[in-house]
Each structure stands twice: as structure tokens, then as C-alpha cells.
Coordinates of C-alpha atoms (C1' of nucleotides) in Angstrom, one line a residue:
Chain A
M1 CA 85.9 81.0 100.9
D2 CA 86.0 82.8 97.6
E3 CA 83.7 85.6 98.8
R4 CA 84.9 87.8 96.0
E5 CA 83.7 85.6 93.3
L6 CA 80.4 85.4 95.1
L7 CA 80.1 89.1 95.3
V8 CA 80.8 89.7 91.6
L9 CA 78.5 86.8 90.5
G10 CA 75.8 88.1 92.8
L11 CA 75.9 91.5 91.2
L12 CA 75.7 90.0 87.8
M13 CA 72.7 87.9 88.9
T14 CA 70.5 91.0 88.8
Q15 CA 71.8 92.4 85.5
S16 CA 74.6 92.3 82.9
Q17 CA 77.2 94.9 83.6
H18 CA 80.6 96.1 82.6
G19 CA 83.5 96.2 84.9
Y20 CA 83.4 99.8 85.7
Q21 CA 79.8 99.6 86.8
I22 CA 80.5 96.7 89.1
N23 CA 83.4 98.5 90.7
D24 CA 81.5 101.7 91.0
F25 CA 78.6 99.9 92.8
I26 CA 81.0 98.2 95.2
E27 CA 82.9 101.4 96.0
R28 CA 79.8 103.5 96.5
N29 CA 77.5 101.1 98.3
L30 CA 79.5 98.2 99.7
G31 CA 82.7 99.9 100.8
Q32 CA 81.6 99.1 104.3
V33 CA 81.4 95.4 103.7
S34 CA 83.9 94.7 101.0
D35 CA 87.4 96.2 100.5
M36 CA 87.9 94.6 97.0
K37 CA 89.9 96.8 94.7
K38 CA 89.2 97.7 91.1
A39 CA 91.9 95.7 89.6
T40 CA 90.8 92.7 91.6
A41 CA 87.3 92.8 90.3
Y42 CA 88.6 93.0 86.8
S43 CA 90.9 90.0 87.3
I44 CA 88.0 88.0 88.8
L45 CA 85.9 88.8 85.8
K46 CA 88.6 87.5 83.6
R47 CA 88.9 84.3 85.7
L48 CA 85.1 83.8 85.5
D49 CA 85.3 84.2 81.8
K50 CA 88.0 81.6 81.5
Q51 CA 85.8 79.2 83.5
G52 CA 82.8 79.9 81.3
C53 CA 80.9 81.5 84.1
V54 CA 80.3 84.7 82.3
D55 CA 79.9 85.8 78.6
V56 CA 81.6 88.9 77.3
T57 CA 80.4 91.3 74.7
V58 CA 82.6 94.2 73.6
E59 CA 80.8 97.5 73.0
Q60 CA 82.6 100.2 71.1
E61 CA 81.5 103.8 71.4
G62 CA 83.5 106.4 69.4
N63 CA 87.1 106.6 70.4
R64 CA 86.6 105.6 74.0
P65 CA 88.2 102.5 75.4
P66 CA 85.7 99.8 74.6
R67 CA 83.4 98.5 77.3
Q68 CA 83.4 94.8 78.1
I69 CA 79.9 93.8 79.1
Y70 CA 79.7 90.7 81.3
S71 CA 76.6 88.6 81.6
I72 CA 76.3 85.5 83.8
T73 CA 75.9 82.1 82.1
D74 CA 74.1 79.0 83.4
R75 CA 77.4 77.7 84.6
G76 CA 77.9 80.9 86.4
R77 CA 74.5 80.7 88.0
E78 CA 75.4 77.2 89.3
L79 CA 78.6 78.5 90.7
F80 CA 76.8 81.4 92.3
Y81 CA 74.3 79.1 94.1
D82 CA 77.2 76.8 95.2
L83 CA 79.2 79.7 96.6
L84 CA 76.1 81.2 98.2
R85 CA 75.1 78.0 99.9
S86 CA 78.6 77.3 101.2
S87 CA 79.0 80.9 102.4
L88 CA 75.7 80.7 104.3
A89 CA 76.6 77.4 105.9
H90 CA 80.2 78.1 106.5
A91 CA 81.6 79.4 109.8
E92 CA 85.3 80.3 109.9
N93 CA 85.4 83.9 109.0
V94 CA 84.1 86.3 111.6
T95 CA 84.5 89.2 109.2
P96 CA 81.8 91.2 107.4
A97 CA 83.4 90.1 104.1
G98 CA 82.9 86.5 105.3
E99 CA 79.2 87.1 105.4
I100 CA 78.8 88.4 101.9
G101 CA 76.4 85.5 101.5
L102 CA 73.8 87.3 103.6
M103 CA 73.6 90.0 101.0
F104 CA 72.3 87.5 98.4
I105 CA 70.1 85.5 100.7
D106 CA 66.9 86.5 98.8
H107 CA 68.0 84.3 96.0
L108 CA 67.2 81.3 98.1
S109 CA 63.9 80.2 99.6
R110 CA 63.4 81.2 103.2
S111 CA 63.4 77.6 104.4
D112 CA 66.6 76.8 102.5
A113 CA 68.3 79.8 103.9
K114 CA 67.2 78.9 107.4
E115 CA 68.6 75.4 107.1
L116 CA 71.9 76.7 105.9
L117 CA 72.2 79.2 108.7
K118 CA 71.4 76.5 111.2
I119 CA 74.4 74.6 110.0
K120 CA 76.5 77.7 110.4
L121 CA 75.1 78.2 113.9
E122 CA 76.2 74.7 114.9
K123 CA 79.7 75.2 113.5
M124 CA 79.8 78.5 115.3
N125 CA 79.0 76.9 118.6
Q126 CA 81.9 74.4 118.1
L127 CA 84.3 77.3 117.4
I128 CA 83.1 79.0 120.5
E129 CA 83.7 75.9 122.5
A130 CA 87.2 75.5 121.0
C131 CA 88.0 79.1 121.7
S132 CA 86.8 79.1 125.3
S133 CA 89.1 76.3 126.5
I134 CA 92.3 78.1 125.4
P135 CA 94.6 78.2 128.4
S136 CA 96.2 81.5 129.2
H137 CA 99.7 80.2 129.9
D138 CA 101.3 83.6 129.7
E139 CA 102.1 86.1 132.4
G140 CA 101.1 89.1 130.2
I141 CA 97.5 90.0 129.4
G142 CA 98.2 90.2 125.6
V143 CA 97.5 86.7 124.4
N144 CA 94.6 86.4 126.8
L145 CA 93.1 89.6 125.4
S146 CA 93.3 88.6 121.8
F147 CA 91.6 85.3 122.6
R148 CA 88.9 87.1 124.5
H149 CA 88.5 89.4 121.5
R150 CA 87.9 86.5 119.2
L151 CA 85.5 84.9 121.6
A152 CA 83.5 88.1 121.8
L153 CA 83.2 88.3 118.0
L154 CA 82.2 84.7 117.8
E155 CA 79.5 85.2 120.4
C156 CA 78.3 88.3 118.6
N157 CA 78.0 86.2 115.5
R158 CA 76.1 83.5 117.3
T159 CA 73.6 86.0 118.7
F160 CA 73.2 87.6 115.2
L161 CA 72.7 84.2 113.7
T162 CA 70.1 83.1 116.2
E163 CA 68.2 86.3 115.8
T164 CA 68.3 86.0 112.0
I165 CA 67.1 82.5 112.0
Q166 CA 64.2 83.5 114.3
E167 CA 63.4 86.4 112.0
L168 CA 63.2 84.0 109.0
E169 CA 60.9 81.7 111.0
N170 CA 58.5 84.5 112.0
E171 CA 58.5 85.8 108.5
S172 CA 57.4 82.5 106.9
T173 CA 54.6 81.9 109.4
V174 CA 53.1 85.3 108.9
Chain B
M1 CA 97.5 96.5 107.9
D2 CA 100.4 94.1 107.6
E3 CA 99.3 92.1 110.6
R4 CA 101.3 89.2 109.4
E5 CA 104.6 91.0 109.7
L6 CA 103.6 92.1 113.1
L7 CA 102.9 88.5 114.1
V8 CA 106.2 87.2 112.9
L9 CA 108.2 90.1 114.4
G10 CA 106.3 89.8 117.6
L11 CA 107.2 86.1 117.9
L12 CA 110.9 87.0 117.3
M13 CA 110.8 89.7 120.0
T14 CA 110.8 87.0 122.7
Q15 CA 113.5 84.9 121.2
S16 CA 115.4 84.0 118.0
Q17 CA 113.8 81.2 116.2
H18 CA 113.9 79.3 113.0
G19 CA 111.1 79.1 110.5
Y20 CA 109.7 75.8 111.5
Q21 CA 109.5 76.8 115.1
I22 CA 107.5 79.9 114.3
N23 CA 105.1 78.0 112.1
D24 CA 104.7 75.3 114.6
F25 CA 103.8 77.9 117.3
I26 CA 101.3 79.6 115.1
E27 CA 99.7 76.3 114.0
R28 CA 99.5 74.9 117.5
N29 CA 98.6 78.0 119.6
L30 CA 97.3 80.7 117.3
G31 CA 95.3 78.7 114.7
Q32 CA 92.2 80.4 116.2
V33 CA 93.5 83.9 115.6
S34 CA 95.7 83.7 112.5
D35 CA 95.2 81.6 109.4
M36 CA 98.7 82.3 108.1
K37 CA 100.1 79.4 106.2
K38 CA 103.6 77.9 106.5
A39 CA 104.9 79.2 103.1
T40 CA 103.7 82.6 103.9
A41 CA 105.6 82.8 107.1
Y42 CA 108.8 81.8 105.3
S43 CA 108.2 84.4 102.6
I44 CA 107.7 87.0 105.3
L45 CA 110.9 86.1 106.9
K46 CA 112.7 86.4 103.6
R47 CA 111.1 89.8 103.1
L48 CA 112.1 91.0 106.6
D49 CA 115.6 89.8 105.9
K50 CA 115.8 91.8 102.7
Q51 CA 114.7 94.9 104.6
G52 CA 117.3 94.3 107.3
C53 CA 114.7 93.7 110.0
V54 CA 116.1 90.2 110.9
D55 CA 119.5 88.6 110.9
V56 CA 119.9 85.0 109.6
T57 CA 122.3 82.4 110.8
V58 CA 122.5 79.0 109.1
E59 CA 122.9 76.0 111.4
Q60 CA 124.0 72.8 109.9
E61 CA 123.5 69.5 111.7
G62 CA 124.6 66.3 110.0
N63 CA 122.9 65.7 106.7
R64 CA 119.6 67.4 107.6
P65 CA 118.4 70.4 105.7
P66 CA 120.1 73.3 107.4
R67 CA 118.2 75.5 109.8
Q68 CA 117.9 79.2 109.2
I69 CA 117.8 80.9 112.5
Y70 CA 116.3 84.3 112.5
S71 CA 116.9 87.0 115.1
I72 CA 115.3 90.5 115.2
T73 CA 117.6 93.5 114.6
D74 CA 117.2 97.0 115.9
R75 CA 115.6 98.0 112.7
G76 CA 113.2 95.1 113.1
R77 CA 112.4 96.3 116.6
E78 CA 111.5 99.7 115.3
L79 CA 109.3 98.2 112.7
F80 CA 107.7 96.0 115.3
Y81 CA 106.8 99.0 117.5
D82 CA 105.5 101.0 114.5
L83 CA 103.3 98.1 113.4
L84 CA 102.1 97.5 116.9
R85 CA 101.2 101.1 117.5
S86 CA 99.3 101.4 114.3
S87 CA 97.6 98.1 114.8
L88 CA 96.3 99.2 118.2
A89 CA 95.2 102.6 117.0
H90 CA 93.7 101.4 113.8
A91 CA 90.1 100.6 113.2
E92 CA 89.2 99.2 109.9
N93 CA 89.4 95.4 110.4
V94 CA 86.8 93.9 112.5
T95 CA 88.6 90.6 112.3
P96 CA 90.5 88.7 114.9
A97 CA 93.6 88.9 112.7
G98 CA 93.1 92.6 112.6
E99 CA 93.6 92.6 116.3
I100 CA 96.9 90.7 116.4
G101 CA 98.2 93.9 118.1
L102 CA 96.4 93.0 121.3
M103 CA 98.6 89.9 121.5
F104 CA 101.7 92.0 121.9
I105 CA 100.2 94.8 124.0
D106 CA 102.5 93.9 126.9
H107 CA 105.4 95.3 124.9
L108 CA 104.0 98.8 125.6
S109 CA 103.4 100.7 128.8
R110 CA 99.9 100.5 130.1
S111 CA 99.3 104.2 129.5
D112 CA 100.6 104.1 125.9
A113 CA 98.4 101.2 125.2
K114 CA 95.4 102.9 126.7
E115 CA 96.0 106.0 124.6
L116 CA 96.3 104.0 121.4
L117 CA 93.1 102.1 122.1
K118 CA 91.3 105.3 122.8
I119 CA 92.2 106.5 119.3
K120 CA 90.9 103.2 118.0
L121 CA 87.7 103.6 120.0
E122 CA 87.1 107.0 118.5
K123 CA 87.5 105.7 115.0
M124 CA 85.3 102.8 115.8
N125 CA 82.5 105.2 116.8
Q126 CA 82.8 107.0 113.5
L127 CA 82.6 103.7 111.6
I128 CA 79.5 102.8 113.6
E129 CA 77.9 106.1 112.7
A130 CA 78.7 105.7 109.0
C131 CA 77.3 102.2 109.1
S132 CA 74.1 103.1 110.9
S133 CA 72.9 105.6 108.3
I134 CA 73.0 103.2 105.4
P135 CA 69.6 103.2 103.7
S136 CA 68.0 100.0 102.9
H137 CA 66.8 100.9 99.4
D138 CA 66.1 97.3 98.5
E139 CA 63.0 95.2 98.7
G140 CA 64.8 92.1 99.9
I141 CA 66.2 91.6 103.3
G142 CA 69.7 90.6 102.1
V143 CA 71.6 93.9 101.8
N144 CA 69.9 95.0 105.0
L145 CA 71.0 91.9 106.9
S146 CA 74.6 92.2 105.8
F147 CA 74.8 95.8 107.0
R148 CA 73.2 94.9 110.3
H149 CA 75.7 92.1 110.6
R150 CA 78.6 94.5 110.2
L151 CA 77.0 96.9 112.6
A152 CA 76.7 94.2 115.2
L153 CA 80.4 93.3 114.8
L154 CA 81.4 96.9 115.1
E155 CA 79.3 97.4 118.2
C156 CA 80.8 94.2 119.7
N157 CA 84.2 95.7 119.0
R158 CA 83.3 98.9 120.7
T159 CA 82.1 97.2 123.8
F160 CA 85.2 95.1 123.9
L161 CA 87.4 98.1 123.5
T162 CA 85.6 100.1 126.2
E163 CA 86.0 97.2 128.6
T164 CA 89.6 96.7 127.8
I165 CA 90.4 100.4 128.3
Q166 CA 88.6 100.3 131.6
E167 CA 90.6 97.2 132.6
L168 CA 93.9 98.9 131.8
E169 CA 92.8 101.9 133.8
N170 CA 91.9 99.8 136.9
E171 CA 95.1 97.9 136.6
S172 CA 97.3 100.9 136.7
T173 CA 95.6 102.5 139.7
V174 CA 95.8 99.3 141.7
Chain C
dG1 C1' 115.5 44.7 109.1
dA2 C1' 111.9 46.3 106.1
dC3 C1' 108.2 49.2 105.8
dC4 C1' 105.2 52.8 107.1
dT5 C1' 104.1 57.0 109.6
dT6 C1' 105.1 61.3 111.7
dC7 C1' 108.2 65.1 112.7
dT8 C1' 111.5 68.4 111.2
dA9 C1' 112.8 72.1 107.7
dG10 C1' 112.0 74.3 104.0
dT11 C1' 111.4 75.4 98.6
dC12 C1' 108.9 76.5 94.4
dA13 C1' 105.6 77.1 90.7
dG14 C1' 101.6 79.1 89.8
dG15 C1' 97.6 81.6 91.1
dT16 C1' 95.8 86.2 93.3
dA17 C1' 95.6 90.9 94.5
dT18 C1' 96.7 95.7 93.9
dG19 C1' 99.2 100.3 93.4
dA20 C1' 100.3 102.9 89.7
dC21 C1' 99.4 104.0 85.2
dT22 C1' 97.0 105.0 80.5
dA23 C1' 93.6 107.4 77.8
dT24 C1' 89.3 109.5 76.5
dA25 C1' 85.2 112.3 77.5
dC26 C1' 82.5 115.6 80.0
dT27 C1' 81.7 119.7 83.0
dA28 C1' 82.3 124.2 85.2
dG29 C1' 84.5 128.2 85.8
dT30 C1' 87.0 132.3 83.9
Chain D
dA1 C1' 88.0 128.9 74.1
dC2 C1' 91.0 127.2 77.4
dT3 C1' 92.1 124.8 81.5
dA4 C1' 91.4 122.2 85.7
dG5 C1' 89.2 118.7 87.6
dT6 C1' 86.4 114.6 87.6
dA7 C1' 84.1 110.6 85.6
dT8 C1' 84.6 106.7 82.6
dA9 C1' 87.0 102.2 81.4
dG10 C1' 90.3 99.5 82.0
dT11 C1' 95.6 97.4 81.8
dC12 C1' 100.0 95.9 83.7
dA13 C1' 104.1 95.0 86.4
dT14 C1' 105.0 93.6 90.7
dA15 C1' 104.4 91.9 95.1
dC16 C1' 102.1 88.5 97.7
dC17 C1' 100.1 84.0 99.2
dT18 C1' 99.7 79.1 99.3
dG19 C1' 99.0 74.1 97.7
dA20 C1' 102.0 70.7 96.5
dC21 C1' 106.4 69.0 96.7
dT22 C1' 111.3 67.5 98.5
dA23 C1' 114.2 65.2 101.9
dG24 C1' 116.3 63.4 105.9
dA25 C1' 115.6 61.6 110.9
dA26 C1' 113.2 59.3 114.3
dG27 C1' 109.8 56.1 116.0
dG28 C1' 106.8 52.2 115.9
dT29 C1' 105.5 47.4 114.4
dC30 C1' 105.2 42.9 112.2

DNA sequence: GACCTTCTAGTCAGGTATGACTATACTAGT
DNA sequence: ACTAGTATAGTCATACCTGACTAGAAGGTC
């Protein structure tokens, strides 16, 4: 859950930025993975500020609308790690946005990341089991198709996860 | 887009129902595919009513809270087919919810369905191409992983689509 | 027959997301 | 030197979603 907060915090982990910069980066580079809109990012920044997870500095330059520069606080860092861990260990979303956590995996040690992904893998297996046993009580093919679609995505995720865990393992022994 | 409206309208296509019934069905049978909450379904029903897509009849029984029975109107049927067609031809969402359209595919002729899915397939191929060429400018593996994840899901979708189209083709020649 | 739980049926306040909008600065062409 | 178009930087009204709540009926159990 709350993949959007994770994304914004993650971007602030590398450097302090103002809202426009964050949006620009998401639009240019992450449009494939996140569909978050401008106004949403701004409202998330405001929320994070209210929770004390970011500090704001206003920078005036001439007559322009002033820039609000956001930097992450200790509390924000805590939240970031919490969200990251739960994103990596969580398996409900089969969406790319649901796997935003992957993007920030370098902030954790390889072994931590591996452990979390193993938890996710286990949950994924349970989901697959639950999905496999759905009876196709209908005469049409529709309902059946949509369950097979979900099953295919879940299995794709499982394969990806298994490979990724393997990759992390190989990396750390090299 | 608007997969939720599609889901509610689709359920009303088979028979008139009251809100509780719709929610109950979603919770019991479609929890795997849709995560729509109770209150959301009710608010969608209200919206559809405002747009003249459903008719409401109130049914009182003793002292109970009265049932609001919703039935789909001609206008609602139009909207249903519009949403269904665009859901089947659309390729942006890689999510199970994004493929709610599949569930109602039996409402279209096999050849119509096939055509729409072919459009989706073409779009999917474009997305895959766009995703493949993303450079991994980072030193970490995170960003790279998350793009590979999306790519894997897209390719899974492509395979599924291809198979489904094939299936529809075989079915109609038999 | 009193109490607790679950099922039925839905509402509502408050949080979230976003399309449309405002406003300045810079850049290129004519 | 003027204009059109784009980049910068963000706000706001409105629509949307959902957790928490209300309320009666039915069923079980001690």
C-alpha cells in the first residue's frame, strides 16, 4: 500500500528537491511505472510535511512563483524504510506500481532484500493456490478468462521473484 | 479506465439487483480480481443513477432499511458496451482489474471480441518496445529491476492475449 | 428470555486524487 | 521588437474512494 508516498520519499532520499523537479522526473523517467499526476505529488508532499516527514524551505527568485524545496527528515527516512520493507514483502498488487519498492531496493542490504522478497514469494504462492481453485461455474468463457488472466500474471510474478532472489544470491557470493 | 463502472453495469446486465447483492457477489466471487469496497459500489450506483444509466425502485419490507433495487436502462446498456469495448481494446493497465472487460466478453460476438483484442495486442507490442529501450543509467540494480518487472508483466500479457485470440479463432471455426 | 453473533442494507464524514487553471520566464522565428 | 510556443512552479474546486458507523432481523446458546 501507499506506493505513492514511497515513490516521493524515495526520490527525496537521494537529494532535496522541489515539487516541479519530482514531477518532472516521474513524468520523464517513470511514466512507464507510475501514473501519478502532478497535483497528486504536490498533495503528497503537503501530507508528508504535516506528518513531519519532510522539511520545507521557500526559495524566492525574482517575481517567479516561489519554489518550495523539500528535504527528507529522520522521521521521513524511518517512514521510507517502513514502506520499502512492506512493499518488498507484500504480495497483493500484481501491478508495476505495486512493485515500486524494487526501484529502491539498493537502500537495503542484499540479504535484507532477499529475506523480504522470500516472504513475498511465499505469499505469492498462496495467492496462486487460491486463484487456481476458483471454479468456473458459468457457461460463458468470460469469468474463466479473467481468472486465467490473473493467474498468468501471478505466475509471471512468481517467476520474476524467483529469478530476482537467485540473482541476489549469486551477487553476494561473487 | 472506469473499470469499476464496467463491473457494476456488467453485473446489472444479467439481472436487476440491490446494492447489497452486488457487493456480496463481488466480495465472495471476485475478491481475487477486484478490490472494490462496499461504499464505492454504492457511490457508483448513485452516480449511474444521476446519469440515467440505472433505474431505482425502493422496496420496503417491514421495519427493515428499505432496499434500493437497481436495473439497467437503455442508456446504461450503451455505456456498458462502450466501456466493454474500450476495456478490451485498451492497453495501459497490466492489472487484473484492468482486464475486467474479459469477464464480460460473452456479451460481444466472438469476431468483435477478437478484433478488439487484436487492437489491444498491437498497443501492447508498442508498450513492450517502449519499455525495452529504457536505459539503465544507474549504478544500482533497483531501477533496472523495476523496469524488467514491468517488461515481464507486459510480455506475460502479450502471451495471454495471443493465446486468447487463438482460442477465439479456433472456437469460431469449430 | 437474555445475550451475543452474524447477516442484511446502506449512509456519511473525511481523506485522496486529478483536470483545469494561474502566472512568470525563456527561446526561436520573423 | 513582437509573438507563439514551451518550460517552470504550483494551486484549487471537484469528484472519488473508503473506514467507520447505524440499525433491524435472524440464529444460536446458556
